[in-house]
Amino acid sequence: MPSTAEPAPPQEPWYRYGVIVLCLEMLIAAAVCAYALYMTFHGHGGFPGGRLSG
């Protein structure tokens, strides 16, 4: 039985680079979140001086 799915449309030349940049940004965001959690759970997170500014 022949497939009725349509072929994928051609992609722009920049598409692969856009995906690479997007994945890099996601990795950076995950690293920042992991660093923030590490700092928080080890007592180094929060506002400078341990109090709210103002």
Tab-separated table of C-alpha atoms in Angstrom:
chain	number	residue	atom	x	y	z
A	1	MET	CA	0.000	0.000	0.000
A	2	PRO	CA	1.533	3.340	-1.019
A	3	SER	CA	2.089	6.009	1.602
A	4	THR	CA	-0.280	8.984	1.506
A	5	ALA	CA	1.933	11.230	3.640
A	6	GLU	CA	3.165	14.355	1.951
A	7	PRO	CA	6.932	14.791	1.568
A	8	ALA	CA	8.596	17.264	3.896
A	9	PRO	CA	8.871	20.763	2.410
A	10	PRO	CA	12.367	21.988	1.589
A	11	GLN	CA	14.060	23.868	4.415
A	12	GLU	CA	15.743	27.225	4.275
A	13	PRO	CA	19.582	27.141	4.270
A	14	TRP	CA	19.744	28.799	7.711
A	15	TYR	CA	17.393	26.252	9.345
A	16	ARG	CA	20.146	23.929	10.589
A	17	TYR	CA	22.081	26.824	12.125
A	18	GLY	CA	18.913	28.137	13.756
A	19	VAL	CA	18.318	24.753	15.395
A	20	ILE	CA	21.935	24.639	16.615
A	21	VAL	CA	21.652	28.128	18.143
A	22	LEU	CA	18.326	27.234	19.760
A	23	CYS	CA	19.798	24.080	21.318
A	24	LEU	CA	22.796	26.073	22.575
A	25	GLU	CA	20.462	28.610	24.192
A	26	MET	CA	18.516	25.787	25.871
A	27	LEU	CA	21.732	24.316	27.259
A	28	ILE	CA	22.762	27.710	28.627
A	29	ALA	CA	19.338	28.156	30.258
A	30	ALA	CA	19.551	24.703	31.846
A	31	ALA	CA	23.057	25.485	33.163
A	32	VAL	CA	21.876	28.787	34.669
A	33	CYS	CA	18.950	27.006	36.361
A	34	ALA	CA	21.237	24.294	37.729
A	35	TYR	CA	23.669	26.938	39.036
A	36	ALA	CA	20.842	28.889	40.689
A	37	LEU	CA	19.523	25.739	42.370
A	38	TYR	CA	23.023	24.822	43.535
A	39	MET	CA	23.553	28.274	45.020
A	40	THR	CA	20.130	28.237	46.680
A	41	PHE	CA	20.491	24.804	48.252
A	42	HIS	CA	23.953	25.640	49.556
A	43	GLY	CA	22.844	28.878	51.227
A	44	HIS	CA	24.419	31.297	48.775
A	45	GLY	CA	21.286	32.355	46.926
A	46	GLY	CA	19.026	35.340	47.486
A	47	PHE	CA	19.591	39.053	47.618
A	48	PRO	CA	23.045	40.477	48.386
A	49	GLY	CA	23.535	40.890	52.111
A	50	GLY	CA	20.703	38.500	52.923
A	51	ARG	CA	18.027	41.191	53.013
A	52	LEU	CA	15.754	42.913	50.562
A	53	SER	CA	17.193	45.969	48.887
A	54	GLY	CA	15.869	49.281	50.087
